[in-house]
PDB file of C-alpha atoms in Angstrom:
ATOM      1  CA  MET A   1    -200.293 210.605 231.819  1.00 40.00           C
ATOM      2  CA  SER A   2    -201.515 214.332 231.580  1.00 40.00           C
ATOM      3  CA  ASP A   3    -198.205 215.467 229.966  1.00 47.00           C
ATOM      4  CA  GLN A   4    -198.639 212.606 227.607  1.00 43.00           C
ATOM      5  CA  ALA A   5    -202.100 213.643 226.665  1.00 42.00           C
ATOM      6  CA  SER A   6    -200.942 217.174 226.344  1.00 44.00           C
ATOM      7  CA  SER A   7    -198.366 216.310 223.764  1.00 43.00           C
ATOM      8  CA  LEU A   8    -200.601 213.914 221.854  1.00 38.00           C
ATOM      9  CA  ARG A   9    -203.291 216.724 221.695  1.00 40.00           C
ATOM     10  CA  GLN A  10    -200.687 219.086 220.420  1.00 43.00           C
ATOM     11  CA  ALA A  11    -199.315 216.643 217.719  1.00 40.00           C
ATOM     12  CA  ARG A  12    -203.084 216.078 216.587  1.00 42.00           C
ATOM     13  CA  ALA A  13    -203.632 219.612 216.257  1.00 38.00           C
ATOM     14  CA  GLN A  14    -200.626 220.202 214.241  1.00 41.00           C
ATOM     15  CA  SER A  15    -201.237 216.958 212.085  1.00 47.00           C
ATOM     16  CA  HIS A  16    -197.635 216.405 212.172  1.00 77.00           C
ATOM     17  CA  TYR A  17    -195.366 213.496 213.009  1.00 91.00           C
ATOM     18  CA  PRO A  18    -191.755 213.166 212.201  1.00 94.00           C
ATOM     19  CA  PRO A  19    -190.783 211.284 209.231  1.00 95.00           C
ATOM     20  CA  SER A  20    -190.040 207.530 209.323  1.00 96.00           C
ATOM     21  CA  PHE A  21    -187.323 205.678 207.395  1.00 98.00           C
ATOM     22  CA  ALA A  22    -187.639 201.918 207.207  1.00 98.00           C
ATOM     23  CA  PHE A  23    -184.367 199.954 206.464  1.00 98.00           C
ATOM     24  CA  PHE A  24    -184.663 196.602 204.705  1.00 98.00           C
ATOM     25  CA  GLY A  25    -182.566 194.259 202.611  1.00 97.00           C
ATOM     26  CA  GLY A  26    -181.278 190.829 202.187  1.00 94.00           C
ATOM     27  CA  GLU A  27    -180.083 188.582 204.864  1.00 91.00           C
ATOM     28  CA  GLY A  28    -176.488 189.235 205.754  1.00 91.00           C
ATOM     29  CA  SER A  29    -176.626 192.810 204.168  1.00 96.00           C
ATOM     30  CA  GLY A  30    -175.893 194.475 207.386  1.00 96.00           C
ATOM     31  CA  VAL A  31    -179.428 196.300 207.750  1.00 97.00           C
ATOM     32  CA  SER A  32    -179.444 196.247 211.534  1.00 97.00           C
ATOM     33  CA  THR A  33    -176.108 197.253 211.925  1.00 97.00           C
ATOM     34  CA  VAL A  34    -176.480 200.340 209.267  1.00 98.00           C
ATOM     35  CA  VAL A  35    -179.680 201.581 211.029  1.00 98.00           C
ATOM     36  CA  GLY A  36    -178.218 201.399 214.479  1.00 97.00           C
ATOM     37  CA  GLU A  37    -174.946 203.163 213.520  1.00 98.00           C
ATOM     38  CA  LEU A  38    -176.918 205.848 211.816  1.00 98.00           C
ATOM     39  CA  ALA A  39    -179.411 206.462 214.797  1.00 98.00           C
ATOM     40  CA  ALA A  40    -176.276 206.657 217.121  1.00 97.00           C
ATOM     41  CA  ALA A  41    -174.537 209.088 214.711  1.00 98.00           C
ATOM     42  CA  LEU A  42    -177.710 211.337 214.834  1.00 97.00           C
ATOM     43  CA  ALA A  43    -178.066 211.032 218.404  1.00 97.00           C
ATOM     44  CA  MET A  44    -174.461 212.113 219.045  1.00 96.00           C
ATOM     45  CA  SER A  45    -174.941 215.079 216.619  1.00 96.00           C
ATOM     46  CA  GLY A  46    -177.773 216.443 219.043  1.00 95.00           C
ATOM     47  CA  GLN A  47    -180.725 215.186 217.086  1.00 94.00           C
ATOM     48  CA  ARG A  48    -183.456 213.131 218.548  1.00 95.00           C
ATOM     49  CA  PRO A  49    -183.710 209.847 216.787  1.00 97.00           C
ATOM     50  CA  LEU A  50    -186.046 207.213 217.687  1.00 97.00           C
ATOM     51  CA  LEU A  51    -184.682 203.754 216.630  1.00 98.00           C
ATOM     52  CA  VAL A  52    -187.789 201.272 216.334  1.00 98.00           C
ATOM     53  CA  GLU A  53    -186.832 197.415 216.581  1.00 98.00           C
ATOM     54  CA  HIS A  54    -188.884 195.070 214.805  1.00 97.00           C
ATOM     55  CA  GLN A  55    -186.149 192.399 214.921  1.00 94.00           C
ATOM     56  CA  PRO A  56    -186.759 189.790 217.697  1.00 92.00           C
ATOM     57  CA  GLY A  57    -184.007 188.900 220.486  1.00 92.00           C
ATOM     58  CA  ASN A  58    -183.157 192.605 221.471  1.00 93.00           C
ATOM     59  CA  HIS A  59    -180.349 192.658 219.018  1.00 92.00           C
ATOM     60  CA  GLN A  60    -180.325 196.279 218.620  1.00 96.00           C
ATOM     61  CA  ALA A  61    -179.970 196.776 222.384  1.00 95.00           C
ATOM     62  CA  ARG A  62    -176.987 194.485 222.904  1.00 93.00           C
ATOM     63  CA  ARG A  63    -175.365 195.967 219.699  1.00 93.00           C
ATOM     64  CA  LEU A  64    -175.689 199.524 220.898  1.00 94.00           C
ATOM     65  CA  GLY A  65    -175.014 198.900 224.553  1.00 93.00           C
ATOM     66  CA  LEU A  66    -178.539 199.512 225.786  1.00 94.00           C
ATOM     67  CA  PRO A  67    -180.561 197.665 228.296  1.00 93.00           C
ATOM     68  CA  THR A  68    -183.068 195.042 227.141  1.00 93.00           C
ATOM     69  CA  SER A  69    -186.667 195.908 227.383  1.00 95.00           C
ATOM     70  CA  ALA A  70    -190.070 194.150 227.061  1.00 95.00           C
ATOM     71  CA  SER A  71    -191.453 193.601 223.556  1.00 96.00           C
ATOM     72  CA  PHE A  72    -194.603 195.096 222.136  1.00 96.00           C
ATOM     73  CA  ALA A  73    -196.167 191.547 221.776  1.00 95.00           C
ATOM     74  CA  SER A  74    -195.758 191.194 225.756  1.00 95.00           C
ATOM     75  CA  LEU A  75    -198.163 194.102 226.335  1.00 94.00           C
ATOM     76  CA  ALA A  76    -200.987 191.756 225.604  1.00 89.00           C
ATOM     77  CA  ILE A  77    -200.294 189.895 228.662  1.00 90.00           C
ATOM     78  CA  SER A  78    -198.555 192.331 231.153  1.00 90.00           C
ATOM     79  CA  LEU A  79    -200.951 195.132 230.193  1.00 84.00           C
ATOM     80  CA  GLY A  80    -197.894 197.586 230.592  1.00 92.00           C
ATOM     81  CA  GLY A  81    -197.319 200.502 228.469  1.00 96.00           C
ATOM     82  CA  VAL A  82    -194.992 202.028 225.807  1.00 97.00           C
ATOM     83  CA  SER A  83    -192.626 203.151 228.335  1.00 96.00           C
ATOM     84  CA  ASP A  84    -191.752 199.534 229.047  1.00 97.00           C
ATOM     85  CA  LEU A  85    -190.734 199.288 225.598  1.00 97.00           C
ATOM     86  CA  LEU A  86    -188.430 202.326 225.818  1.00 97.00           C
ATOM     87  CA  VAL A  87    -184.608 202.465 226.572  1.00 97.00           C
ATOM     88  CA  SER A  88    -182.331 205.318 226.130  1.00 94.00           C
ATOM     89  CA  ASN A  89    -178.466 206.001 226.702  1.00 91.00           C
ATOM     90  CA  ARG A  90    -176.550 209.065 227.906  1.00 89.00           C
ATOM     91  CA  TYR A  91    -176.326 210.897 224.746  1.00 90.00           C
ATOM     92  CA  GLY A  92    -179.968 210.593 223.806  1.00 89.00           C
ATOM     93  CA  LEU A  93    -180.251 207.525 221.612  1.00 93.00           C
ATOM     94  CA  SER A  94    -183.676 206.179 222.285  1.00 96.00           C
ATOM     95  CA  LEU A  95    -185.041 202.510 221.335  1.00 98.00           C
ATOM     96  CA  VAL A  96    -188.389 201.303 221.291  1.00 98.00           C
ATOM     97  CA  ASN A  97    -188.882 197.434 221.015  1.00 98.00           C
ATOM     98  CA  LEU A  98    -192.011 196.964 218.849  1.00 98.00           C
ATOM     99  CA  VAL A  99    -191.271 193.299 218.103  1.00 97.00           C
ATOM    100  CA  ALA A 100    -194.649 191.378 217.637  1.00 97.00           C
ATOM    101  CA  SER A 101    -195.917 189.266 214.815  1.00 95.00           C
ATOM    102  CA  SER A 102    -198.756 190.386 212.623  1.00 94.00           C
ATOM    103  CA  GLU A 103    -200.989 187.846 214.230  1.00 94.00           C
ATOM    104  CA  GLU A 104    -199.996 189.186 217.803  1.00 95.00           C
ATOM    105  CA  ARG A 105    -201.087 192.459 216.771  1.00 94.00           C
ATOM    106  CA  THR A 106    -204.396 191.404 215.610  1.00 92.00           C
ATOM    107  CA  ARG A 107    -205.537 189.609 218.440  1.00 92.00           C
ATOM    108  CA  MET A 108    -204.792 192.590 220.850  1.00 92.00           C
ATOM    109  CA  SER A 109    -208.070 194.293 221.817  1.00 92.00           C
ATOM    110  CA  PRO A 110    -208.983 197.581 220.457  1.00 91.00           C
ATOM    111  CA  ARG A 111    -209.154 199.169 223.854  1.00 93.00           C
ATOM    112  CA  LEU A 112    -205.550 198.203 224.380  1.00 93.00           C
ATOM    113  CA  TRP A 113    -204.666 199.302 220.678  1.00 92.00           C
ATOM    114  CA  ARG A 114    -205.990 202.704 221.286  1.00 93.00           C
ATOM    115  CA  ARG A 115    -204.097 203.237 224.613  1.00 95.00           C
ATOM    116  CA  LEU A 116    -200.950 202.148 223.167  1.00 95.00           C
ATOM    117  CA  ALA A 117    -201.521 204.062 220.077  1.00 94.00           C
ATOM    118  CA  SER A 118    -201.974 207.327 222.164  1.00 95.00           C
ATOM    119  CA  GLU A 119    -198.971 206.667 224.549  1.00 96.00           C
ATOM    120  CA  PHE A 120    -196.736 205.989 221.260  1.00 97.00           C
ATOM    121  CA  ALA A 121    -198.118 209.229 219.432  1.00 95.00           C
ATOM    122  CA  ALA A 122    -196.961 211.102 222.442  1.00 94.00           C
ATOM    123  CA  LEU A 123    -193.321 209.592 222.219  1.00 95.00           C
ATOM    124  CA  GLU A 124    -193.335 209.819 218.535  1.00 95.00           C
ATOM    125  CA  ALA A 125    -193.897 213.677 218.626  1.00 92.00           C
ATOM    126  CA  ASP A 126    -191.050 214.507 220.923  1.00 92.00           C
ATOM    127  CA  ASN A 127    -188.510 213.071 218.338  1.00 95.00           C
ATOM    128  CA  SER A 128    -187.092 214.270 215.180  1.00 94.00           C
ATOM    129  CA  VAL A 129    -187.024 211.167 213.126  1.00 96.00           C
ATOM    130  CA  LEU A 130    -187.977 207.459 213.425  1.00 97.00           C
ATOM    131  CA  LEU A 131    -185.403 204.685 212.174  1.00 98.00           C
ATOM    132  CA  VAL A 132    -187.298 201.495 211.681  1.00 98.00           C
ATOM    133  CA  ASP A 133    -185.309 198.182 211.595  1.00 98.00           C
ATOM    134  CA  ALA A 134    -187.853 196.375 209.703  1.00 97.00           C
ATOM    135  CA  PRO A 135    -188.942 192.839 209.869  1.00 96.00           C
ATOM    136  CA  ALA A 136    -188.521 190.372 206.870  1.00 94.00           C
ATOM    137  CA  LEU A 137    -191.166 191.504 204.126  1.00 95.00           C
ATOM    138  CA  THR A 138    -191.996 187.925 203.755  1.00 92.00           C
ATOM    139  CA  THR A 139    -193.350 187.513 207.335  1.00 93.00           C
ATOM    140  CA  ASP A 140    -194.571 191.097 208.122  1.00 96.00           C
ATOM    141  CA  PRO A 141    -195.027 193.481 205.415  1.00 97.00           C
ATOM    142  CA  ALA A 142    -196.890 196.244 207.360  1.00 97.00           C
ATOM    143  CA  PRO A 143    -193.730 198.145 208.518  1.00 97.00           C
ATOM    144  CA  LEU A 144    -192.592 198.651 205.067  1.00 97.00           C
ATOM    145  CA  CYS A 145    -196.092 199.517 203.786  1.00 95.00           C
ATOM    146  CA  ILE A 146    -196.530 202.390 206.049  1.00 95.00           C
ATOM    147  CA  ALA A 147    -193.173 203.933 206.414  1.00 96.00           C
ATOM    148  CA  ASP A 148    -192.709 207.352 204.790  1.00 95.00           C
ATOM    149  CA  ASN A 149    -189.447 206.505 203.206  1.00 97.00           C
ATOM    150  CA  LEU A 150    -187.841 203.247 202.243  1.00 98.00           C
ATOM    151  CA  VAL A 151    -183.978 202.416 202.382  1.00 98.00           C
ATOM    152  CA  LEU A 152    -182.737 199.350 200.676  1.00 98.00           C
ATOM    153  CA  VAL A 153    -179.646 198.274 202.080  1.00 98.00           C
ATOM    154  CA  LEU A 154    -177.202 196.206 199.672  1.00 98.00           C
ATOM    155  CA  SER A 155    -173.897 194.546 199.990  1.00 97.00           C
ATOM    156  CA  PRO A 156    -171.462 193.385 197.269  1.00 97.00           C
ATOM    157  CA  ASP A 157    -172.602 189.909 197.438  1.00 95.00           C
ATOM    158  CA  ALA A 158    -174.537 188.447 194.802  1.00 94.00           C
ATOM    159  CA  ASP A 159    -177.450 187.077 197.026  1.00 96.00           C
ATOM    160  CA  SER A 160    -177.740 190.494 198.544  1.00 97.00           C
ATOM    161  CA  LEU A 161    -178.458 191.869 195.083  1.00 96.00           C
ATOM    162  CA  THR A 162    -180.910 189.008 194.192  1.00 96.00           C
ATOM    163  CA  GLN A 163    -182.890 189.574 197.512  1.00 97.00           C
ATOM    164  CA  GLY A 164    -183.027 193.180 197.290  1.00 97.00           C
ATOM    165  CA  TYR A 165    -184.386 192.980 193.705  1.00 97.00           C
ATOM    166  CA  ALA A 166    -186.994 190.331 194.809  1.00 97.00           C
ATOM    167  CA  SER A 167    -188.021 192.949 197.688  1.00 97.00           C
ATOM    168  CA  LEU A 168    -188.270 195.834 195.363  1.00 97.00           C
ATOM    169  CA  LYS A 169    -190.676 193.778 192.979  1.00 97.00           C
ATOM    170  CA  ARG A 170    -193.062 192.665 195.728  1.00 97.00           C
ATOM    171  CA  LEU A 171    -193.210 196.183 197.614  1.00 97.00           C
ATOM    172  CA  ALA A 172    -193.821 197.708 194.138  1.00 96.00           C
ATOM    173  CA  GLY A 173    -196.266 195.040 192.639  1.00 95.00           C
ATOM    174  CA  ASP A 174    -197.988 194.190 195.995  1.00 95.00           C
ATOM    175  CA  TYR A 175    -198.007 197.354 198.048  1.00 95.00           C
ATOM    176  CA  ALA A 176    -197.748 200.114 195.396  1.00 94.00           C
ATOM    177  CA  ARG A 177    -194.218 201.635 196.778  1.00 96.00           C
ATOM    178  CA  ARG A 178    -192.607 203.341 194.061  1.00 95.00           C
ATOM    179  CA  ARG A 179    -189.586 205.345 195.652  1.00 96.00           C
ATOM    180  CA  PHE A 180    -186.484 203.808 197.179  1.00 97.00           C
ATOM    181  CA  ASN A 181    -183.209 205.206 198.520  1.00 98.00           C
ATOM    182  CA  VAL A 182    -180.280 202.672 198.196  1.00 98.00           C
ATOM    183  CA  LEU A 183    -177.383 202.404 200.341  1.00 98.00           C
ATOM    184  CA  VAL A 184    -174.362 200.132 199.706  1.00 98.00           C
ATOM    185  CA  ASN A 185    -172.917 198.334 202.725  1.00 98.00           C
ATOM    186  CA  ARG A 186    -169.581 196.720 203.234  1.00 97.00           C
ATOM    187  CA  ALA A 187    -168.092 197.951 199.863  1.00 98.00           C
ATOM    188  CA  GLN A 188    -164.395 197.949 199.109  1.00 97.00           C
ATOM    189  CA  ASP A 189    -164.643 201.603 197.770  1.00 97.00           C
ATOM    190  CA  PHE A 190    -166.741 203.905 195.952  1.00 97.00           C
ATOM    191  CA  ASN A 191    -166.231 202.309 192.580  1.00 98.00           C
ATOM    192  CA  GLU A 192    -167.706 198.862 193.998  1.00 98.00           C
ATOM    193  CA  ALA A 193    -170.464 200.511 195.672  1.00 98.00           C
ATOM    194  CA  GLN A 194    -171.524 202.538 192.395  1.00 98.00           C
ATOM    195  CA  ALA A 195    -171.303 199.089 190.723  1.00 97.00           C
ATOM    196  CA  VAL A 196    -173.451 197.318 193.033  1.00 97.00           C
ATOM    197  CA  PHE A 197    -176.291 200.216 192.519  1.00 98.00           C
ATOM    198  CA  ASN A 198    -175.709 200.427 188.827  1.00 97.00           C
ATOM    199  CA  ARG A 199    -176.392 196.718 188.544  1.00 97.00           C
ATOM    200  CA  LEU A 200    -179.779 196.970 190.627  1.00 97.00           C
ATOM    201  CA  SER A 201    -180.744 200.237 188.662  1.00 97.00           C
ATOM    202  CA  GLY A 202    -180.209 198.522 185.345  1.00 96.00           C
ATOM    203  CA  VAL A 203    -182.468 195.414 186.120  1.00 94.00           C
ATOM    204  CA  ALA A 204    -184.951 197.425 187.943  1.00 95.00           C
ATOM    205  CA  GLY A 205    -185.225 199.847 185.118  1.00 90.00           C
ATOM    206  CA  ASP A 206    -185.919 197.079 182.558  1.00 91.00           C
ATOM    207  CA  TYR A 207    -188.674 195.310 184.546  1.00 92.00           C
ATOM    208  CA  LEU A 208    -190.059 197.304 187.469  1.00 94.00           C
ATOM    209  CA  SER A 209    -191.703 200.697 187.505  1.00 93.00           C
ATOM    210  CA  VAL A 210    -189.683 202.220 190.495  1.00 96.00           C
ATOM    211  CA  ALA A 211    -187.384 205.299 191.058  1.00 96.00           C
ATOM    212  CA  LEU A 212    -184.218 204.333 192.833  1.00 97.00           C
ATOM    213  CA  ARG A 213    -182.146 206.950 194.378  1.00 97.00           C
ATOM    214  CA  TRP A 214    -178.485 206.387 195.407  1.00 97.00           C
ATOM    215  CA  VAL A 215    -177.842 207.875 198.742  1.00 98.00           C
ATOM    216  CA  GLY A 216    -174.105 206.661 199.546  1.00 98.00           C
ATOM    217  CA  PHE A 217    -172.085 203.652 201.013  1.00 98.00           C
ATOM    218  CA  VAL A 218    -170.309 202.410 203.906  1.00 98.00           C
ATOM    219  CA  PRO A 219    -166.977 200.954 203.387  1.00 98.00           C
ATOM    220  CA  LEU A 220    -165.932 197.591 204.478  1.00 97.00           C
ATOM    221  CA  ASP A 221    -164.183 198.117 207.950  1.00 97.00           C
ATOM    222  CA  HIS A 222    -163.271 195.338 210.651  1.00 95.00           C
ATOM    223  CA  THR A 223    -163.895 198.022 213.622  1.00 97.00           C
ATOM    224  CA  VAL A 224    -167.686 197.371 212.975  1.00 97.00           C
ATOM    225  CA  ARG A 225    -167.455 193.843 213.924  1.00 95.00           C
ATOM    226  CA  LYS A 226    -165.030 195.004 216.897  1.00 96.00           C
ATOM    227  CA  SER A 227    -167.373 197.561 218.247  1.00 96.00           C
ATOM    228  CA  GLN A 228    -170.219 194.831 218.328  1.00 93.00           C
ATOM    229  CA  THR A 229    -167.974 192.656 220.565  1.00 94.00           C
ATOM    230  CA  LEU A 230    -167.727 195.798 222.857  1.00 95.00           C
ATOM    231  CA  ARG A 231    -171.450 196.357 222.488  1.00 94.00           C
ATOM    232  CA  ARG A 232    -170.838 199.968 221.688  1.00 95.00           C
ATOM    233  CA  PRO A 233    -171.568 201.808 218.394  1.00 96.00           C
ATOM    234  CA  THR A 234    -168.896 201.992 215.658  1.00 97.00           C
ATOM    235  CA  VAL A 235    -169.326 205.777 215.587  1.00 97.00           C
ATOM    236  CA  GLU A 236    -168.794 206.207 219.456  1.00 96.00           C
ATOM    237  CA  ALA A 237    -166.142 203.426 219.895  1.00 96.00           C
ATOM    238  CA  PHE A 238    -163.811 204.046 216.838  1.00 97.00           C
ATOM    239  CA  ALA A 239    -164.931 207.614 215.867  1.00 97.00           C
ATOM    240  CA  ASP A 240    -162.082 207.946 213.323  1.00 97.00           C
ATOM    241  CA  SER A 241    -162.575 204.751 211.438  1.00 98.00           C
ATOM    242  CA  GLU A 242    -163.665 204.856 207.948  1.00 97.00           C
ATOM    243  CA  ALA A 243    -166.976 203.352 208.606  1.00 98.00           C
ATOM    244  CA  SER A 244    -167.736 205.812 211.347  1.00 98.00           C
ATOM    245  CA  GLN A 245    -167.029 208.864 209.231  1.00 98.00           C
ATOM    246  CA  ALA A 246    -169.115 207.186 206.490  1.00 98.00           C
ATOM    247  CA  CYS A 247    -172.176 206.841 208.929  1.00 98.00           C
ATOM    248  CA  ARG A 248    -171.888 210.311 210.130  1.00 98.00           C
ATOM    249  CA  GLN A 249    -172.000 211.793 206.726  1.00 98.00           C
ATOM    250  CA  LEU A 250    -174.920 209.595 205.940  1.00 98.00           C
ATOM    251  CA  ALA A 251    -176.937 210.606 209.114  1.00 98.00           C
ATOM    252  CA  GLN A 252    -176.177 214.429 208.287  1.00 97.00           C
ATOM    253  CA  MET A 253    -177.718 214.060 204.727  1.00 97.00           C
ATOM    254  CA  LEU A 254    -180.558 211.521 205.852  1.00 97.00           C
ATOM    255  CA  PRO A 255    -183.223 214.183 206.248  1.00 93.00           C
ATOM    256  CA  ARG A 256    -182.552 215.015 202.558  1.00 93.00           C
ATOM    257  CA  TRP A 257    -183.906 211.404 201.716  1.00 95.00           C
ATOM    258  CA  HIS A 258    -187.330 212.265 202.664  1.00 93.00           C
ATOM    259  CA  GLY A 259    -189.532 211.942 199.678  1.00 90.00           C
ATOM    260  CA  PRO A 260    -192.713 209.924 200.579  1.00 85.00           C
ATOM    261  CA  ASP A 261    -194.717 208.012 197.802  1.00 82.00           C
ATOM    262  CA  SER A 262    -197.807 209.932 199.155  1.00 78.00           C
ATOM    263  CA  ALA A 263    -198.233 213.651 200.256  1.00 71.00           C
ATOM    264  CA  THR A 264    -201.251 212.539 202.423  1.00 71.00           C
ATOM    265  CA  GLN A 265    -200.771 213.371 206.203  1.00 71.00           C
ATOM    266  CA  ARG A 266    -200.341 209.989 207.954  1.00 76.00           C
ATOM    267  CA  ALA A 267    -201.264 208.969 211.465  1.00 84.00           C
ATOM    268  CA  SER A 268    -198.908 208.255 214.094  1.00 92.00           C
ATOM    269  CA  TYR A 269    -196.680 205.227 213.207  1.00 95.00           C
ATOM    270  CA  LEU A 270    -197.994 202.871 215.726  1.00 96.00           C
ATOM    271  CA  GLU A 271    -201.617 203.868 214.886  1.00 94.00           C
ATOM    272  CA  HIS A 272    -200.987 203.361 211.202  1.00 94.00           C
ATOM    273  CA  LEU A 273    -199.190 200.042 211.900  1.00 95.00           C
ATOM    274  CA  LEU A 274    -202.230 198.798 213.801  1.00 93.00           C
ATOM    275  CA  MET A 275    -204.731 199.850 211.058  1.00 93.00           C
ATOM    276  CA  THR A 276    -202.581 198.396 208.260  1.00 94.00           C
ATOM    277  CA  THR A 277    -202.041 195.002 210.013  1.00 94.00           C
ATOM    278  CA  LYS A 278    -205.751 194.585 210.574  1.00 91.00           C
ATOM    279  CA  SER A 279    -206.449 195.548 206.855  1.00 92.00           C
ATOM    280  CA  LEU A 280    -203.942 193.229 205.523  1.00 92.00           C
ATOM    281  CA  ALA A 281    -205.266 190.623 207.682  1.00 88.00           C
ATOM    282  CA  ASP A 282    -208.698 191.286 206.358  1.00 85.00           C
ATOM    283  CA  LEU A 283    -207.541 191.004 202.974  1.00 82.00           C
ATOM    284  CA  THR A 284    -205.626 187.687 203.088  1.00 71.00           C
ATOM    285  CA  GLY A 285    -208.357 186.149 205.384  1.00 62.00           C
ATOM    286  CA  SER A 286    -205.810 185.384 208.254  1.00 56.00           C
TER     287      SER A 286
END
């Protein structure tokens, strides 16, 4: 605890936390796969990414061959700590399970909030970047409200484009988010990926006041499904595959995507999440 407290004091003195990137998209767009592969690629290149899981079922742990852990919601009963939510592998990929509904977060006592936020801030300060596998916007908007950067994952499927646009519209209209990185997943080639982005950009440009930035694409590659069966990241199990090469390139470029809507120095991710959850609950009366 003394080491954690020291790290937290240092982080607060510097008023600095690593940038966060929240990934979202329509059902079936492969959001969780993309964020998990990018986290693995960053870790294998010597970075210190922290993969933040907001999706129930320990899917990221199983996909990446990591042990399962307790969820954030369970700490209200177990009175455990952030260390109970954290798992890592041999090359430095760390996954923290923050799965909890907004209602479960608001029911936690202020004392428990403060302790967990303090523990998480110490963990956060020891990592270089946070990659957030965000929950559905319709059920829990807080993670997408607070992330420094938003990454919309699209696929060539028509439903993906429709759901992606709907999410952009709500994030812009209800939560004042204006800047979005767009990554196309499962495209046959560069031309198809660009066509998908251009379709979204054209519609959004006509009806929404948002800035969309193309950041790249991951090609359709059947080794991704095979690697999930093996419970290993594609970038590790099939390093020479097209999808692996694309994910490594995207991971290398990811720090350059950093361009938050606000220049205001933020609190630690978990502290910000808890405060925003409470504020949204007060606004909606739920």
